[in-house]
Amino acid sequence: MSASQALTHLVPLAKEVDDNKVTPGLLGFLIFAALAVGVWLLMKSMNRHMGRVTFKEAPLPGAEPRPEAGAEPKRS
């Protein structure tokens, strides 16, 4: 049986399905809910890991050092 013959046998079956009654069902909901929980857990873990990161930017070579926060500016 070729692929075109198999498709011609399936086309009448597809026409019998009522478009107003087709839903994803319980399995579709469970898969979607599992994906949503997985993404939420990944984002929670990412936030926790990003909170532990300490980053201090190195000054560019040849650039003037910036005064520290709270220090008085130098007057000429």
JSON list of N, CA and C in Angstrom, two decimals:
[
{"chain": "A", "resi": 1, "resn": "MET", "atom": "N", "xyz": [0.85, -1.17, 0.00]},
{"chain": "A", "resi": 1, "resn": "MET", "atom": "CA", "xyz": [0.00, 0.00, 0.00]},
{"chain": "A", "resi": 1, "resn": "MET", "atom": "C", "xyz": [0.90, 1.24, 0.00]},
{"chain": "A", "resi": 2, "resn": "SER", "atom": "N", "xyz": [0.66, 2.14, -0.91]},
{"chain": "A", "resi": 2, "resn": "SER", "atom": "CA", "xyz": [1.49, 3.35, -1.00]},
{"chain": "A", "resi": 2, "resn": "SER", "atom": "C", "xyz": [0.96, 4.42, -0.05]},
{"chain": "A", "resi": 3, "resn": "ALA", "atom": "N", "xyz": [1.76, 5.47, 0.13]},
{"chain": "A", "resi": 3, "resn": "ALA", "atom": "CA", "xyz": [1.40, 6.54, 1.04]},
{"chain": "A", "resi": 3, "resn": "ALA", "atom": "C", "xyz": [0.17, 7.29, 0.54]},
{"chain": "A", "resi": 4, "resn": "SER", "atom": "N", "xyz": [0.04, 7.46, -0.75]},
{"chain": "A", "resi": 4, "resn": "SER", "atom": "CA", "xyz": [-1.13, 8.20, -1.27]},
{"chain": "A", "resi": 4, "resn": "SER", "atom": "C", "xyz": [-2.41, 7.41, -1.05]},
{"chain": "A", "resi": 5, "resn": "GLN", "atom": "N", "xyz": [-2.35, 6.09, -1.15]},
{"chain": "A", "resi": 5, "resn": "GLN", "atom": "CA", "xyz": [-3.54, 5.27, -0.89]},
{"chain": "A", "resi": 5, "resn": "GLN", "atom": "C", "xyz": [-3.92, 5.34, 0.59]},
{"chain": "A", "resi": 6, "resn": "ALA", "atom": "N", "xyz": [-2.91, 5.34, 1.47]},
{"chain": "A", "resi": 6, "resn": "ALA", "atom": "CA", "xyz": [-3.19, 5.41, 2.89]},
{"chain": "A", "resi": 6, "resn": "ALA", "atom": "C", "xyz": [-3.84, 6.75, 3.23]},
{"chain": "A", "resi": 7, "resn": "LEU", "atom": "N", "xyz": [-3.38, 7.83, 2.60]},
{"chain": "A", "resi": 7, "resn": "LEU", "atom": "CA", "xyz": [-3.96, 9.14, 2.87]},
{"chain": "A", "resi": 7, "resn": "LEU", "atom": "C", "xyz": [-5.39, 9.23, 2.35]},
{"chain": "A", "resi": 8, "resn": "THR", "atom": "N", "xyz": [-5.67, 8.61, 1.22]},
{"chain": "A", "resi": 8, "resn": "THR", "atom": "CA", "xyz": [-7.04, 8.67, 0.70]},
{"chain": "A", "resi": 8, "resn": "THR", "atom": "C", "xyz": [-8.00, 7.91, 1.59]},
{"chain": "A", "resi": 9, "resn": "HIS", "atom": "N", "xyz": [-7.52, 6.89, 2.31]},
{"chain": "A", "resi": 9, "resn": "HIS", "atom": "CA", "xyz": [-8.38, 6.17, 3.24]},
{"chain": "A", "resi": 9, "resn": "HIS", "atom": "C", "xyz": [-8.59, 6.96, 4.53]},
{"chain": "A", "resi": 10, "resn": "LEU", "atom": "N", "xyz": [-7.63, 7.82, 4.91]},
{"chain": "A", "resi": 10, "resn": "LEU", "atom": "CA", "xyz": [-7.75, 8.59, 6.14]},
{"chain": "A", "resi": 10, "resn": "LEU", "atom": "C", "xyz": [-8.55, 9.87, 5.98]},
{"chain": "A", "resi": 11, "resn": "VAL", "atom": "N", "xyz": [-8.63, 10.40, 4.76]},
{"chain": "A", "resi": 11, "resn": "VAL", "atom": "CA", "xyz": [-9.34, 11.66, 4.53]},
{"chain": "A", "resi": 11, "resn": "VAL", "atom": "C", "xyz": [-10.82, 11.55, 4.92]},
{"chain": "A", "resi": 12, "resn": "PRO", "atom": "N", "xyz": [-11.55, 10.49, 4.55]},
{"chain": "A", "resi": 12, "resn": "PRO", "atom": "CA", "xyz": [-12.95, 10.42, 4.99]},
{"chain": "A", "resi": 12, "resn": "PRO", "atom": "C", "xyz": [-13.09, 10.34, 6.51]},
{"chain": "A", "resi": 13, "resn": "LEU", "atom": "N", "xyz": [-12.11, 9.73, 7.20]},
{"chain": "A", "resi": 13, "resn": "LEU", "atom": "CA", "xyz": [-12.18, 9.67, 8.66]},
{"chain": "A", "resi": 13, "resn": "LEU", "atom": "C", "xyz": [-12.02, 11.05, 9.27]},
{"chain": "A", "resi": 14, "resn": "ALA", "atom": "N", "xyz": [-11.19, 11.89, 8.68]},
{"chain": "A", "resi": 14, "resn": "ALA", "atom": "CA", "xyz": [-10.98, 13.24, 9.20]},
{"chain": "A", "resi": 14, "resn": "ALA", "atom": "C", "xyz": [-12.23, 14.10, 9.01]},
{"chain": "A", "resi": 15, "resn": "LYS", "atom": "N", "xyz": [-13.00, 13.86, 7.99]},
{"chain": "A", "resi": 15, "resn": "LYS", "atom": "CA", "xyz": [-14.21, 14.65, 7.74]},
{"chain": "A", "resi": 15, "resn": "LYS", "atom": "C", "xyz": [-15.31, 14.33, 8.74]},
{"chain": "A", "resi": 16, "resn": "GLU", "atom": "N", "xyz": [-15.25, 13.16, 9.38]},
{"chain": "A", "resi": 16, "resn": "GLU", "atom": "CA", "xyz": [-16.29, 12.78, 10.32]},
{"chain": "A", "resi": 16, "resn": "GLU", "atom": "C", "xyz": [-16.13, 13.46, 11.68]},
{"chain": "A", "resi": 17, "resn": "VAL", "atom": "N", "xyz": [-14.97, 14.06, 11.96]},
{"chain": "A", "resi": 17, "resn": "VAL", "atom": "CA", "xyz": [-14.71, 14.70, 13.24]},
{"chain": "A", "resi": 17, "resn": "VAL", "atom": "C", "xyz": [-15.39, 16.07, 13.27]},
{"chain": "A", "resi": 18, "resn": "ASP", "atom": "N", "xyz": [-16.16, 16.31, 14.31]},
{"chain": "A", "resi": 18, "resn": "ASP", "atom": "CA", "xyz": [-16.83, 17.60, 14.47]},
{"chain": "A", "resi": 18, "resn": "ASP", "atom": "C", "xyz": [-15.85, 18.60, 15.07]},
{"chain": "A", "resi": 19, "resn": "ASP", "atom": "N", "xyz": [-15.59, 19.70, 14.38]},
{"chain": "A", "resi": 19, "resn": "ASP", "atom": "CA", "xyz": [-14.62, 20.70, 14.83]},
{"chain": "A", "resi": 19, "resn": "ASP", "atom": "C", "xyz": [-15.03, 21.35, 16.15]},
{"chain": "A", "resi": 20, "resn": "ASN", "atom": "N", "xyz": [-16.32, 21.39, 16.47]},
{"chain": "A", "resi": 20, "resn": "ASN", "atom": "CA", "xyz": [-16.78, 22.02, 17.70]},
{"chain": "A", "resi": 20, "resn": "ASN", "atom": "C", "xyz": [-16.57, 21.13, 18.93]},
{"chain": "A", "resi": 21, "resn": "LYS", "atom": "N", "xyz": [-16.31, 19.85, 18.74]},
{"chain": "A", "resi": 21, "resn": "LYS", "atom": "CA", "xyz": [-16.17, 18.93, 19.86]},
{"chain": "A", "resi": 21, "resn": "LYS", "atom": "C", "xyz": [-14.73, 18.49, 20.11]},
{"chain": "A", "resi": 22, "resn": "VAL", "atom": "N", "xyz": [-13.80, 18.92, 19.29]},
{"chain": "A", "resi": 22, "resn": "VAL", "atom": "CA", "xyz": [-12.41, 18.50, 19.44]},
{"chain": "A", "resi": 22, "resn": "VAL", "atom": "C", "xyz": [-11.73, 19.37, 20.49]},
{"chain": "A", "resi": 23, "resn": "THR", "atom": "N", "xyz": [-11.16, 18.73, 21.51]},
{"chain": "A", "resi": 23, "resn": "THR", "atom": "CA", "xyz": [-10.43, 19.43, 22.56]},
{"chain": "A", "resi": 23, "resn": "THR", "atom": "C", "xyz": [-9.11, 18.72, 22.82]},
{"chain": "A", "resi": 24, "resn": "PRO", "atom": "N", "xyz": [-8.15, 19.39, 23.45]},
{"chain": "A", "resi": 24, "resn": "PRO", "atom": "CA", "xyz": [-6.89, 18.73, 23.75]},
{"chain": "A", "resi": 24, "resn": "PRO", "atom": "C", "xyz": [-7.06, 17.59, 24.75]},
{"chain": "A", "resi": 25, "resn": "GLY", "atom": "N", "xyz": [-8.04, 17.67, 25.61]},
{"chain": "A", "resi": 25, "resn": "GLY", "atom": "CA", "xyz": [-8.30, 16.60, 26.55]},
{"chain": "A", "resi": 25, "resn": "GLY", "atom": "C", "xyz": [-7.43, 16.67, 27.78]},
{"chain": "A", "resi": 26, "resn": "LEU", "atom": "N", "xyz": [-7.56, 15.67, 28.61]},
{"chain": "A", "resi": 26, "resn": "LEU", "atom": "CA", "xyz": [-6.83, 15.60, 29.87]},
{"chain": "A", "resi": 26, "resn": "LEU", "atom": "C", "xyz": [-5.34, 15.44, 29.64]},
{"chain": "A", "resi": 27, "resn": "LEU", "atom": "N", "xyz": [-4.96, 14.62, 28.68]},
{"chain": "A", "resi": 27, "resn": "LEU", "atom": "CA", "xyz": [-3.54, 14.42, 28.40]},
{"chain": "A", "resi": 27, "resn": "LEU", "atom": "C", "xyz": [-2.87, 15.72, 27.96]},
{"chain": "A", "resi": 28, "resn": "GLY", "atom": "N", "xyz": [-3.52, 16.49, 27.12]},
{"chain": "A", "resi": 28, "resn": "GLY", "atom": "CA", "xyz": [-2.96, 17.77, 26.68]},
{"chain": "A", "resi": 28, "resn": "GLY", "atom": "C", "xyz": [-2.81, 18.73, 27.84]},
{"chain": "A", "resi": 29, "resn": "PHE", "atom": "N", "xyz": [-3.79, 18.76, 28.73]},
{"chain": "A", "resi": 29, "resn": "PHE", "atom": "CA", "xyz": [-3.71, 19.63, 29.91]},
{"chain": "A", "resi": 29, "resn": "PHE", "atom": "C", "xyz": [-2.57, 19.20, 30.82]},
{"chain": "A", "resi": 30, "resn": "LEU", "atom": "N", "xyz": [-2.43, 17.90, 31.06]},
{"chain": "A", "resi": 30, "resn": "LEU", "atom": "CA", "xyz": [-1.36, 17.41, 31.95]},
{"chain": "A", "resi": 30, "resn": "LEU", "atom": "C", "xyz": [0.02, 17.72, 31.38]},
{"chain": "A", "resi": 31, "resn": "ILE", "atom": "N", "xyz": [0.19, 17.57, 30.08]},
{"chain": "A", "resi": 31, "resn": "ILE", "atom": "CA", "xyz": [1.49, 17.89, 29.46]},
{"chain": "A", "resi": 31, "resn": "ILE", "atom": "C", "xyz": [1.78, 19.38, 29.58]},
{"chain": "A", "resi": 32, "resn": "PHE", "atom": "N", "xyz": [0.78, 20.21, 29.31]},
{"chain": "A", "resi": 32, "resn": "PHE", "atom": "CA", "xyz": [0.96, 21.66, 29.43]},
{"chain": "A", "resi": 32, "resn": "PHE", "atom": "C", "xyz": [1.27, 22.06, 30.87]},
{"chain": "A", "resi": 33, "resn": "ALA", "atom": "N", "xyz": [0.57, 21.47, 31.83]},
{"chain": "A", "resi": 33, "resn": "ALA", "atom": "CA", "xyz": [0.80, 21.79, 33.23]},
{"chain": "A", "resi": 33, "resn": "ALA", "atom": "C", "xyz": [2.21, 21.35, 33.65]},
{"chain": "A", "resi": 34, "resn": "ALA", "atom": "N", "xyz": [2.66, 20.19, 33.19]},
{"chain": "A", "resi": 34, "resn": "ALA", "atom": "CA", "xyz": [4.01, 19.72, 33.53]},
{"chain": "A", "resi": 34, "resn": "ALA", "atom": "C", "xyz": [5.07, 20.66, 32.94]},
{"chain": "A", "resi": 35, "resn": "LEU", "atom": "N", "xyz": [4.87, 21.13, 31.73]},
{"chain": "A", "resi": 35, "resn": "LEU", "atom": "CA", "xyz": [5.81, 22.07, 31.13]},
{"chain": "A", "resi": 35, "resn": "LEU", "atom": "C", "xyz": [5.81, 23.39, 31.90]},
{"chain": "A", "resi": 36, "resn": "ALA", "atom": "N", "xyz": [4.64, 23.86, 32.31]},
{"chain": "A", "resi": 36, "resn": "ALA", "atom": "CA", "xyz": [4.56, 25.12, 33.06]},
{"chain": "A", "resi": 36, "resn": "ALA", "atom": "C", "xyz": [5.28, 25.00, 34.40]},
{"chain": "A", "resi": 37, "resn": "VAL", "atom": "N", "xyz": [5.08, 23.89, 35.10]},
{"chain": "A", "resi": 37, "resn": "VAL", "atom": "CA", "xyz": [5.76, 23.68, 36.38]},
{"chain": "A", "resi": 37, "resn": "VAL", "atom": "C", "xyz": [7.26, 23.58, 36.18]},
{"chain": "A", "resi": 38, "resn": "GLY", "atom": "N", "xyz": [7.69, 22.90, 35.12]},
{"chain": "A", "resi": 38, "resn": "GLY", "atom": "CA", "xyz": [9.12, 22.79, 34.82]},
{"chain": "A", "resi": 38, "resn": "GLY", "atom": "C", "xyz": [9.76, 24.14, 34.54]},
{"chain": "A", "resi": 39, "resn": "VAL", "atom": "N", "xyz": [9.09, 24.98, 33.78]},
{"chain": "A", "resi": 39, "resn": "VAL", "atom": "CA", "xyz": [9.62, 26.32, 33.49]},
{"chain": "A", "resi": 39, "resn": "VAL", "atom": "C", "xyz": [9.67, 27.15, 34.76]},
{"chain": "A", "resi": 40, "resn": "TRP", "atom": "N", "xyz": [8.65, 27.05, 35.60]},
{"chain": "A", "resi": 40, "resn": "TRP", "atom": "CA", "xyz": [8.64, 27.80, 36.86]},
{"chain": "A", "resi": 40, "resn": "TRP", "atom": "C", "xyz": [9.80, 27.37, 37.75]},
{"chain": "A", "resi": 41, "resn": "LEU", "atom": "N", "xyz": [10.06, 26.08, 37.85]},
{"chain": "A", "resi": 41, "resn": "LEU", "atom": "CA", "xyz": [11.17, 25.59, 38.67]},
{"chain": "A", "resi": 41, "resn": "LEU", "atom": "C", "xyz": [12.52, 26.04, 38.11]},
{"chain": "A", "resi": 42, "resn": "LEU", "atom": "N", "xyz": [12.66, 26.01, 36.78]},
{"chain": "A", "resi": 42, "resn": "LEU", "atom": "CA", "xyz": [13.91, 26.48, 36.17]},
{"chain": "A", "resi": 42, "resn": "LEU", "atom": "C", "xyz": [14.13, 27.97, 36.44]},
{"chain": "A", "resi": 43, "resn": "MET", "atom": "N", "xyz": [13.09, 28.78, 36.36]},
{"chain": "A", "resi": 43, "resn": "MET", "atom": "CA", "xyz": [13.24, 30.21, 36.60]},
{"chain": "A", "resi": 43, "resn": "MET", "atom": "C", "xyz": [13.56, 30.48, 38.07]},
{"chain": "A", "resi": 44, "resn": "LYS", "atom": "N", "xyz": [12.95, 29.72, 38.97]},
{"chain": "A", "resi": 44, "resn": "LYS", "atom": "CA", "xyz": [13.24, 29.87, 40.39]},
{"chain": "A", "resi": 44, "resn": "LYS", "atom": "C", "xyz": [14.71, 29.53, 40.67]},
{"chain": "A", "resi": 45, "resn": "SER", "atom": "N", "xyz": [15.20, 28.46, 40.06]},
{"chain": "A", "resi": 45, "resn": "SER", "atom": "CA", "xyz": [16.60, 28.06, 40.23]},
{"chain": "A", "resi": 45, "resn": "SER", "atom": "C", "xyz": [17.53, 29.12, 39.64]},
{"chain": "A", "resi": 46, "resn": "MET", "atom": "N", "xyz": [17.18, 29.66, 38.46]},
{"chain": "A", "resi": 46, "resn": "MET", "atom": "CA", "xyz": [18.01, 30.68, 37.83]},
{"chain": "A", "resi": 46, "resn": "MET", "atom": "C", "xyz": [18.10, 31.92, 38.72]},
{"chain": "A", "resi": 47, "resn": "ASN", "atom": "N", "xyz": [16.98, 32.35, 39.30]},
{"chain": "A", "resi": 47, "resn": "ASN", "atom": "CA", "xyz": [17.00, 33.52, 40.19]},
{"chain": "A", "resi": 47, "resn": "ASN", "atom": "C", "xyz": [17.89, 33.28, 41.40]},
{"chain": "A", "resi": 48, "resn": "ARG", "atom": "N", "xyz": [17.84, 32.08, 41.94]},
{"chain": "A", "resi": 48, "resn": "ARG", "atom": "CA", "xyz": [18.66, 31.75, 43.09]},
{"chain": "A", "resi": 48, "resn": "ARG", "atom": "C", "xyz": [20.15, 31.78, 42.71]},
{"chain": "A", "resi": 49, "resn": "HIS", "atom": "N", "xyz": [20.49, 31.24, 41.55]},
{"chain": "A", "resi": 49, "resn": "HIS", "atom": "CA", "xyz": [21.88, 31.23, 41.11]},
{"chain": "A", "resi": 49, "resn": "HIS", "atom": "C", "xyz": [22.37, 32.65, 40.76]},
{"chain": "A", "resi": 50, "resn": "MET", "atom": "N", "xyz": [21.53, 33.45, 40.15]},
{"chain": "A", "resi": 50, "resn": "MET", "atom": "CA", "xyz": [21.93, 34.81, 39.79]},
{"chain": "A", "resi": 50, "resn": "MET", "atom": "C", "xyz": [22.12, 35.66, 41.04]},
{"chain": "A", "resi": 51, "resn": "GLY", "atom": "N", "xyz": [21.41, 35.36, 42.11]},
{"chain": "A", "resi": 51, "resn": "GLY", "atom": "CA", "xyz": [21.58, 36.09, 43.36]},
{"chain": "A", "resi": 51, "resn": "GLY", "atom": "C", "xyz": [22.93, 35.82, 44.01]},
{"chain": "A", "resi": 52, "resn": "ARG", "atom": "N", "xyz": [23.53, 34.69, 43.71]},
{"chain": "A", "resi": 52, "resn": "ARG", "atom": "CA", "xyz": [24.83, 34.33, 44.29]},
{"chain": "A", "resi": 52, "resn": "ARG", "atom": "C", "xyz": [26.01, 34.92, 43.52]},
{"chain": "A", "resi": 53, "resn": "VAL", "atom": "N", "xyz": [25.77, 35.43, 42.33]},
{"chain": "A", "resi": 53, "resn": "VAL", "atom": "CA", "xyz": [26.85, 35.95, 41.50]},
{"chain": "A", "resi": 53, "resn": "VAL", "atom": "C", "xyz": [27.32, 37.28, 42.03]},
{"chain": "A", "resi": 54, "resn": "THR", "atom": "N", "xyz": [28.63, 37.42, 42.20]},
{"chain": "A", "resi": 54, "resn": "THR", "atom": "CA", "xyz": [29.23, 38.71, 42.55]},
{"chain": "A", "resi": 54, "resn": "THR", "atom": "C", "xyz": [30.06, 39.15, 41.36]},
{"chain": "A", "resi": 55, "resn": "PHE", "atom": "N", "xyz": [29.83, 40.35, 40.93]},
{"chain": "A", "resi": 55, "resn": "PHE", "atom": "CA", "xyz": [30.49, 40.85, 39.73]},
{"chain": "A", "resi": 55, "resn": "PHE", "atom": "C", "xyz": [31.00, 42.25, 39.98]},
{"chain": "A", "resi": 56, "resn": "LYS", "atom": "N", "xyz": [32.29, 42.43, 39.79]},
{"chain": "A", "resi": 56, "resn": "LYS", "atom": "CA", "xyz": [32.88, 43.74, 39.88]},
{"chain": "A", "resi": 56, "resn": "LYS", "atom": "C", "xyz": [33.61, 43.97, 38.57]},
{"chain": "A", "resi": 57, "resn": "GLU", "atom": "N", "xyz": [33.20, 45.01, 37.86]},
{"chain": "A", "resi": 57, "resn": "GLU", "atom": "CA", "xyz": [33.75, 45.27, 36.54]},
{"chain": "A", "resi": 57, "resn": "GLU", "atom": "C", "xyz": [35.15, 45.84, 36.67]},
{"chain": "A", "resi": 58, "resn": "ALA", "atom": "N", "xyz": [36.06, 45.30, 35.89]},
{"chain": "A", "resi": 58, "resn": "ALA", "atom": "CA", "xyz": [37.44, 45.79, 35.88]},
{"chain": "A", "resi": 58, "resn": "ALA", "atom": "C", "xyz": [37.50, 47.09, 35.08]},
{"chain": "A", "resi": 59, "resn": "PRO", "atom": "N", "xyz": [38.32, 48.05, 35.50]},
{"chain": "A", "resi": 59, "resn": "PRO", "atom": "CA", "xyz": [38.40, 49.31, 34.76]},
{"chain": "A", "resi": 59, "resn": "PRO", "atom": "C", "xyz": [39.11, 49.08, 33.42]},
{"chain": "A", "resi": 60, "resn": "LEU", "atom": "N", "xyz": [38.74, 49.91, 32.46]},
{"chain": "A", "resi": 60, "resn": "LEU", "atom": "CA", "xyz": [39.37, 49.84, 31.15]},
{"chain": "A", "resi": 60, "resn": "LEU", "atom": "C", "xyz": [40.80, 50.37, 31.25]},
{"chain": "A", "resi": 61, "resn": "PRO", "atom": "N", "xyz": [41.72, 49.77, 30.50]},
{"chain": "A", "resi": 61, "resn": "PRO", "atom": "CA", "xyz": [43.10, 50.29, 30.54]},
{"chain": "A", "resi": 61, "resn": "PRO", "atom": "C", "xyz": [43.15, 51.72, 30.00]},
{"chain": "A", "resi": 62, "resn": "GLY", "atom": "N", "xyz": [43.83, 52.60, 30.72]},
{"chain": "A", "resi": 62, "resn": "GLY", "atom": "CA", "xyz": [43.98, 53.99, 30.30]},
{"chain": "A", "resi": 62, "resn": "GLY", "atom": "C", "xyz": [42.83, 54.88, 30.73]},
{"chain": "A", "resi": 63, "resn": "ALA", "atom": "N", "xyz": [41.83, 54.35, 31.38]},
{"chain": "A", "resi": 63, "resn": "ALA", "atom": "CA", "xyz": [40.70, 55.17, 31.82]},
{"chain": "A", "resi": 63, "resn": "ALA", "atom": "C", "xyz": [40.98, 55.72, 33.21]},
{"chain": "A", "resi": 64, "resn": "GLU", "atom": "N", "xyz": [40.42, 56.90, 33.48]},
{"chain": "A", "resi": 64, "resn": "GLU", "atom": "CA", "xyz": [40.60, 57.49, 34.81]},
{"chain": "A", "resi": 64, "resn": "GLU", "atom": "C", "xyz": [39.78, 56.71, 35.82]},
{"chain": "A", "resi": 65, "resn": "PRO", "atom": "N", "xyz": [40.30, 56.48, 37.00]},
{"chain": "A", "resi": 65, "resn": "PRO", "atom": "CA", "xyz": [39.50, 55.79, 38.01]},
{"chain": "A", "resi": 65, "resn": "PRO", "atom": "C", "xyz": [38.36, 56.67, 38.49]},
{"chain": "A", "resi": 66, "resn": "ARG", "atom": "N", "xyz": [37.20, 56.07, 38.61]},
{"chain": "A", "resi": 66, "resn": "ARG", "atom": "CA", "xyz": [36.03, 56.81, 39.08]},
{"chain": "A", "resi": 66, "resn": "ARG", "atom": "C", "xyz": [36.04, 56.86, 40.59]},
{"chain": "A", "resi": 67, "resn": "PRO", "atom": "N", "xyz": [35.56, 57.95, 41.17]},
{"chain": "A", "resi": 67, "resn": "PRO", "atom": "CA", "xyz": [35.51, 58.03, 42.63]},
{"chain": "A", "resi": 67, "resn": "PRO", "atom": "C", "xyz": [34.49, 57.03, 43.17]},
{"chain": "A", "resi": 68, "resn": "GLU", "atom": "N", "xyz": [34.76, 56.55, 44.36]},
{"chain": "A", "resi": 68, "resn": "GLU", "atom": "CA", "xyz": [33.85, 55.60, 45.00]},
{"chain": "A", "resi": 68, "resn": "GLU", "atom": "C", "xyz": [32.56, 56.30, 45.38]},
{"chain": "A", "resi": 69, "resn": "ALA", "atom": "N", "xyz": [31.52, 55.55, 45.55]},
{"chain": "A", "resi": 69, "resn": "ALA", "atom": "CA", "xyz": [30.23, 56.12, 45.93]},
{"chain": "A", "resi": 69, "resn": "ALA", "atom": "C", "xyz": [30.34, 56.73, 47.32]},
{"chain": "A", "resi": 70, "resn": "GLY", "atom": "N", "xyz": [29.83, 57.93, 47.49]},
{"chain": "A", "resi": 70, "resn": "GLY", "atom": "CA", "xyz": [29.86, 58.59, 48.78]},
{"chain": "A", "resi": 70, "resn": "GLY", "atom": "C", "xyz": [31.11, 59.43, 49.01]},
{"chain": "A", "resi": 71, "resn": "ALA", "atom": "N", "xyz": [32.12, 59.32, 48.15]},
{"chain": "A", "resi": 71, "resn": "ALA", "atom": "CA", "xyz": [33.34, 60.10, 48.31]},
{"chain": "A", "resi": 71, "resn": "ALA", "atom": "C", "xyz": [33.12, 61.50, 47.73]},
{"chain": "A", "resi": 72, "resn": "GLU", "atom": "N", "xyz": [33.80, 62.47, 48.34]},
{"chain": "A", "resi": 72, "resn": "GLU", "atom": "CA", "xyz": [33.68, 63.84, 47.86]},
{"chain": "A", "resi": 72, "resn": "GLU", "atom": "C", "xyz": [34.52, 64.01, 46.59]},
{"chain": "A", "resi": 73, "resn": "PRO", "atom": "N", "xyz": [34.01, 64.76, 45.60]},
{"chain": "A", "resi": 73, "resn": "PRO", "atom": "CA", "xyz": [34.78, 64.96, 44.38]},
{"chain": "A", "resi": 73, "resn": "PRO", "atom": "C", "xyz": [35.99, 65.85, 44.65]},
{"chain": "A", "resi": 74, "resn": "LYS", "atom": "N", "xyz": [37.06, 65.61, 43.89]},
{"chain": "A", "resi": 74, "resn": "LYS", "atom": "CA", "xyz": [38.29, 66.42, 44.05]},
{"chain": "A", "resi": 74, "resn": "LYS", "atom": "C", "xyz": [38.07, 67.77, 43.39]},
{"chain": "A", "resi": 75, "resn": "ARG", "atom": "N", "xyz": [38.55, 68.83, 44.09]},
{"chain": "A", "resi": 75, "resn": "ARG", "atom": "CA", "xyz": [38.41, 70.17, 43.54]},
{"chain": "A", "resi": 75, "resn": "ARG", "atom": "C", "xyz": [39.79, 70.68, 43.17]},
{"chain": "A", "resi": 76, "resn": "SER", "atom": "N", "xyz": [39.87, 71.37, 42.03]},
{"chain": "A", "resi": 76, "resn": "SER", "atom": "CA", "xyz": [41.16, 71.90, 41.58]},
{"chain": "A", "resi": 76, "resn": "SER", "atom": "C", "xyz": [41.40, 73.29, 42.10]}
]
